[in-house]
Amino acid sequence: MLPQIITYLLTFINYQEQVIRTLLTLLIGKSMFDKPTEAPVNKPYRKLQVDDLPIIEVPKKLDFQVLLTEHLKSKGKPLKPVQRRSNSTPVPSSMKCPTCGAPSNYLYANNGAKGQFQCKVCSCLFSERNRYLKEAILKCPHCSKTLEKVKERKDFHVYKCKNDACSYYQHKRNAMTQKEKNRFKEDPQAFKLRYIYRQFHIDFQPLAKHSPKRPRVDLSRIYVSPHTLGLILTYHVNYGLSARKTAALMKDVHGVSISHQSILNYENSVALWLKPYIDHYPYELSDQFCGDETYIRVNGRWHYLFFFFDAVKKVILSYPVSPNRDTATAIKAIDEVLLKLRKIPENLTFVVDGNPIYLLAQHFYAQHQIPFEVIQVIGLTNEDEVSKEYRPLKQIIERLNRTFKGNYRSTHGFGSEHGSVSFVTLFVAYFNFLRPHSALEGKVPVTLPELEKLPNMPARWTTLIGLAQDWISKQTA
């Protein structure tokens, strides 16, 4: 009697499912069980005009040790550090005077917890946010007048040249039509006529190297052999098969029963070991770098994958995934490239599209004395000499995006950000160390002697994982 009841319930549940599918299709005109389309909705980036870098004048620096010596000679006694009371506002130990470099024990918390400090040695007043202003003076590159801060945003301050005689302002004003001038009188905010500079204060330290961490995942405890793991990675990453198709192929061809979720778990585990290795590998690089973003779908939403690529050596150097196409992610993507350079060249250049976030990232790095040039190739046709000269580099990065999409398309998106990062990491490992490239005469971009004589791709995958494990063990020993 019990088996008959179970059979009836399963039949009834299947019938309900068919009814729900039919009703949803009639109501919304499209079944919710259809696979998502690959093409995302059009999301043009925000049109933003970015001006040239300002003139940065560094004021004359003082030496607190010299000032202390002069105080001792003139007063006949040393200048003592600040004596703080038990209930006084603490000063961060890392804080220094931006004018003379006096350490924190010579700094007053001048207005309690409101953030202003005063140096006892040179009497300089400053706060955490305006320390850079004490270290440099920003001037308009067109008229050399000091810029004024007009707005404060979350990640940056806006500075404007208010000089009416500025050549930049005069040129913009004279180029306006009479209709635009009439509208400017009614709505001046609709036009950008003055030079503007955005000074970023994002909590990010460029070129800050992080020690690799040993992953907690132990690959020796997985339930498949190393060769089977290599086969799974070959089908799933090299040939772009989905986890479900890979599981079916392992069952039908090799007789290995494995669930698609286990394959995703193996993917995440291997990515944890390979990421430090491919991020810290000492690549031999050229001087031609290009960057671009492409769409991927994560947890039902469109995200952005930032690729930076060595166009000559065919090496992927940067690959962060972000839910936003913003300046902060562009800064992080460029930083991953800079970390891989043994020495930052004087003529460092990045070729990108017309997205203004790369120019803003250039300004951020200029604040940290890391200069480089950004060349923007705009549009699909060569309407200017710059686009005509650098179009081949832009086409190279677009070709990389298409190669990635060929491997990514079968996934129909990722269920989590962790899963997206894992898949992209494995793709970069495959592209840099395992995939032959026609432009390199059939050679892989990064040649490892340990992989050259191996008979097949599964063996190369497992050997690459072993090299990554050995490298991390040596770094963390």
Short mmCIF file of C-alpha atoms in Angstrom, two decimals, residues 180-386:
data_model
loop_
_atom_site.label_atom_id
_atom_site.label_comp_id
_atom_site.label_asym_id
_atom_site.label_seq_id
_atom_site.Cartn_x
_atom_site.Cartn_y
_atom_site.Cartn_z
CA GLU A 180 23.81 77.63 -24.92
CA LYS A 181 24.73 81.01 -23.41
CA ASN A 182 21.06 81.81 -22.79
CA ARG A 183 20.55 78.43 -21.13
CA PHE A 184 23.75 78.91 -19.12
CA LYS A 185 22.26 82.05 -17.55
CA GLU A 186 19.22 80.04 -16.41
CA ASP A 187 20.95 76.76 -15.51
CA PRO A 188 24.75 77.13 -15.13
CA GLN A 189 25.04 73.65 -13.56
CA ALA A 190 24.18 72.07 -16.92
CA PHE A 191 27.54 73.10 -18.38
CA LYS A 192 31.12 72.33 -17.42
CA LEU A 193 33.21 75.39 -18.18
CA ARG A 194 35.87 75.39 -15.49
CA TYR A 195 38.83 73.14 -14.85
CA ILE A 196 37.98 70.44 -12.29
CA TYR A 197 40.23 67.99 -10.46
CA ARG A 198 39.14 65.08 -8.27
CA GLN A 199 41.48 64.23 -5.42
CA PHE A 200 40.87 60.68 -4.23
CA HIS A 201 41.19 59.55 -0.63
CA ILE A 202 40.26 55.88 -1.16
CA ASP A 203 41.58 53.65 1.61
CA PHE A 204 43.92 51.75 -0.69
CA GLN A 205 47.70 51.66 -0.60
CA PRO A 206 49.27 51.12 -4.05
CA LEU A 207 51.98 48.48 -4.47
CA ALA A 208 51.27 46.99 -1.05
CA LYS A 209 52.42 43.40 -1.37
CA HIS A 210 50.60 40.78 0.68
CA SER A 211 52.17 37.54 1.80
CA PRO A 212 50.47 34.48 0.30
CA LYS A 213 48.30 32.52 2.72
CA ARG A 214 48.22 28.74 2.80
CA PRO A 215 44.66 27.62 1.89
CA ARG A 216 42.87 25.47 4.44
CA VAL A 217 41.71 23.08 1.72
CA ASP A 218 43.67 19.82 1.58
CA LEU A 219 43.52 18.48 -2.00
CA SER A 220 45.02 15.16 -0.88
CA ARG A 221 41.73 14.33 0.87
CA ILE A 222 39.43 14.59 -2.12
CA TYR A 223 37.72 11.39 -3.23
CA VAL A 224 39.18 11.21 -6.74
CA SER A 225 42.66 10.47 -8.03
CA PRO A 226 44.97 13.25 -9.30
CA HIS A 227 44.45 12.06 -12.88
CA THR A 228 40.67 12.25 -12.47
CA LEU A 229 41.00 15.77 -11.05
CA GLY A 230 43.11 16.71 -14.08
CA LEU A 231 40.46 15.28 -16.42
CA ILE A 232 37.73 17.28 -14.68
CA LEU A 233 39.69 20.53 -14.98
CA THR A 234 40.50 19.82 -18.62
CA TYR A 235 36.85 19.33 -19.57
CA HIS A 236 35.49 22.10 -17.35
CA VAL A 237 38.11 24.83 -17.94
CA ASN A 238 39.94 24.05 -21.19
CA TYR A 239 36.85 23.07 -23.18
CA GLY A 240 34.35 25.27 -21.35
CA LEU A 241 31.92 22.49 -20.41
CA SER A 242 29.46 23.17 -17.62
CA ALA A 243 29.76 21.29 -14.35
CA ARG A 244 26.73 19.15 -15.24
CA LYS A 245 28.09 18.24 -18.68
CA THR A 246 31.47 17.48 -17.16
CA ALA A 247 29.84 15.16 -14.63
CA ALA A 248 27.89 13.43 -17.40
CA LEU A 249 31.04 13.04 -19.50
CA MET A 250 32.99 11.54 -16.60
CA LYS A 251 30.17 9.02 -16.11
CA ASP A 252 29.49 8.14 -19.75
CA VAL A 253 33.07 8.04 -21.04
CA HIS A 254 35.26 7.24 -18.04
CA GLY A 255 32.76 5.42 -15.81
CA VAL A 256 33.41 7.78 -12.87
CA SER A 257 30.28 8.76 -10.92
CA ILE A 258 30.61 12.31 -9.62
CA SER A 259 28.06 15.05 -8.99
CA HIS A 260 28.21 18.48 -10.58
CA GLN A 261 28.41 20.03 -7.10
CA SER A 262 31.55 18.03 -6.35
CA ILE A 263 33.07 19.42 -9.53
CA LEU A 264 32.29 22.97 -8.40
CA ASN A 265 33.83 22.17 -4.99
CA TYR A 266 37.00 20.92 -6.69
CA GLU A 267 37.06 24.07 -8.81
CA ASN A 268 36.93 26.30 -5.71
CA SER A 269 39.60 24.27 -3.92
CA VAL A 270 42.07 24.27 -6.81
CA ALA A 271 41.54 28.01 -7.40
CA LEU A 272 42.53 28.74 -3.79
CA TRP A 273 45.90 27.06 -4.36
CA LEU A 274 46.58 28.45 -7.83
CA LYS A 275 45.65 32.12 -7.26
CA PRO A 276 48.69 33.08 -5.09
CA TYR A 277 51.01 31.30 -7.52
CA ILE A 278 49.74 32.99 -10.68
CA ASP A 279 49.50 36.39 -8.95
CA HIS A 280 53.11 36.30 -7.65
CA TYR A 281 54.79 34.54 -10.56
CA PRO A 282 57.81 36.53 -11.92
CA TYR A 283 56.53 37.08 -15.46
CA GLU A 284 58.79 38.33 -18.25
CA LEU A 285 56.75 41.26 -19.55
CA SER A 286 56.84 43.70 -22.46
CA ASP A 287 55.87 47.38 -22.42
CA GLN A 288 52.49 47.07 -24.20
CA PHE A 289 49.57 46.69 -21.81
CA CYS A 290 45.88 46.95 -22.61
CA GLY A 291 42.77 46.70 -20.47
CA ASP A 292 39.02 46.30 -20.82
CA GLU A 293 35.91 45.12 -18.96
CA THR A 294 33.44 42.43 -19.91
CA TYR A 295 30.14 41.23 -18.46
CA ILE A 296 29.58 38.10 -16.39
CA ARG A 297 26.46 37.08 -14.51
CA VAL A 298 26.77 36.47 -10.75
CA ASN A 299 23.83 35.47 -8.57
CA GLY A 300 21.34 36.74 -11.13
CA ARG A 301 23.02 40.15 -11.59
CA TRP A 302 25.48 41.46 -14.15
CA HIS A 303 29.00 41.96 -12.81
CA TYR A 304 32.16 43.26 -14.46
CA LEU A 305 35.39 41.38 -15.09
CA PHE A 306 38.38 43.69 -15.54
CA PHE A 307 41.13 42.22 -17.71
CA PHE A 308 44.60 43.75 -18.10
CA PHE A 309 46.77 41.98 -20.62
CA ASP A 310 50.34 41.99 -21.93
CA ALA A 311 49.67 42.27 -25.66
CA VAL A 312 53.09 40.93 -26.68
CA LYS A 313 53.70 38.13 -24.16
CA LYS A 314 49.98 37.16 -24.16
CA VAL A 315 49.84 37.04 -20.35
CA ILE A 316 46.78 38.00 -18.30
CA LEU A 317 48.04 40.25 -15.51
CA SER A 318 44.88 41.39 -13.75
CA TYR A 319 41.37 39.94 -13.47
CA PRO A 320 39.27 41.39 -10.58
CA VAL A 321 35.50 40.80 -10.56
CA SER A 322 33.26 43.59 -9.27
CA PRO A 323 29.52 44.34 -9.15
CA ASN A 324 30.36 47.93 -10.18
CA ARG A 325 32.25 49.44 -13.09
CA ASP A 326 33.86 52.11 -10.93
CA THR A 327 37.14 53.90 -10.28
CA ALA A 328 37.98 51.83 -7.19
CA THR A 329 38.00 48.59 -9.21
CA ALA A 330 40.02 50.22 -12.00
CA ILE A 331 42.59 51.28 -9.38
CA LYS A 332 42.77 47.72 -8.04
CA ALA A 333 43.10 46.24 -11.54
CA ILE A 334 46.01 48.54 -12.43
CA ASP A 335 47.66 47.87 -9.07
CA GLU A 336 47.73 44.13 -9.82
CA VAL A 337 49.65 44.95 -13.01
CA LEU A 338 52.10 47.27 -11.26
CA LEU A 339 52.87 44.60 -8.66
CA LYS A 340 54.03 42.25 -11.43
CA LEU A 341 56.50 44.78 -12.85
CA ARG A 342 60.02 44.37 -11.50
CA LYS A 343 60.54 48.09 -12.05
CA ILE A 344 57.96 50.62 -13.15
CA PRO A 345 59.22 52.07 -16.47
CA GLU A 346 59.25 55.80 -17.06
CA ASN A 347 57.14 55.50 -20.22
CA LEU A 348 54.53 53.10 -18.80
CA THR A 349 51.35 53.21 -20.90
CA PHE A 350 47.95 51.52 -20.66
CA VAL A 351 45.65 51.32 -23.68
CA VAL A 352 41.98 51.25 -22.67
CA ASP A 353 38.55 52.24 -23.98
CA GLY A 354 36.77 55.55 -23.46
CA ASN A 355 35.65 54.79 -19.92
CA PRO A 356 36.70 57.78 -17.73
CA ILE A 357 37.39 55.60 -14.68
CA TYR A 358 40.86 54.82 -16.05
CA LEU A 359 41.74 58.52 -16.23
CA LEU A 360 40.53 58.94 -12.65
CA ALA A 361 42.68 55.94 -11.65
CA GLN A 362 45.61 57.67 -13.36
CA HIS A 363 44.99 60.74 -11.16
CA PHE A 364 44.87 58.58 -8.05
CA TYR A 365 48.26 57.04 -8.79
CA ALA A 366 49.72 60.44 -9.64
CA GLN A 367 48.84 61.49 -6.08
CA HIS A 368 51.07 58.62 -4.90
CA GLN A 369 53.94 59.58 -7.24
CA ILE A 370 53.30 56.68 -9.64
CA PRO A 371 52.96 58.30 -13.07
CA PHE A 372 51.84 56.54 -16.23
CA GLU A 373 50.02 57.41 -19.42
CA VAL A 374 46.50 56.32 -20.31
CA ILE A 375 45.62 56.15 -24.01
CA GLN A 376 41.94 55.83 -24.81
CA VAL A 377 40.77 54.16 -28.01
CA ILE A 378 37.22 55.43 -28.43
CA GLY A 379 34.49 53.98 -30.61
CA LEU A 380 34.60 51.32 -33.31
CA THR A 381 36.10 53.44 -36.07
CA ASN A 382 39.40 55.29 -36.23
CA GLU A 383 38.16 58.87 -36.04
CA ASP A 384 41.46 60.23 -34.70
CA GLU A 385 45.16 59.47 -35.03
CA VAL A 386 45.40 58.01 -31.52
#
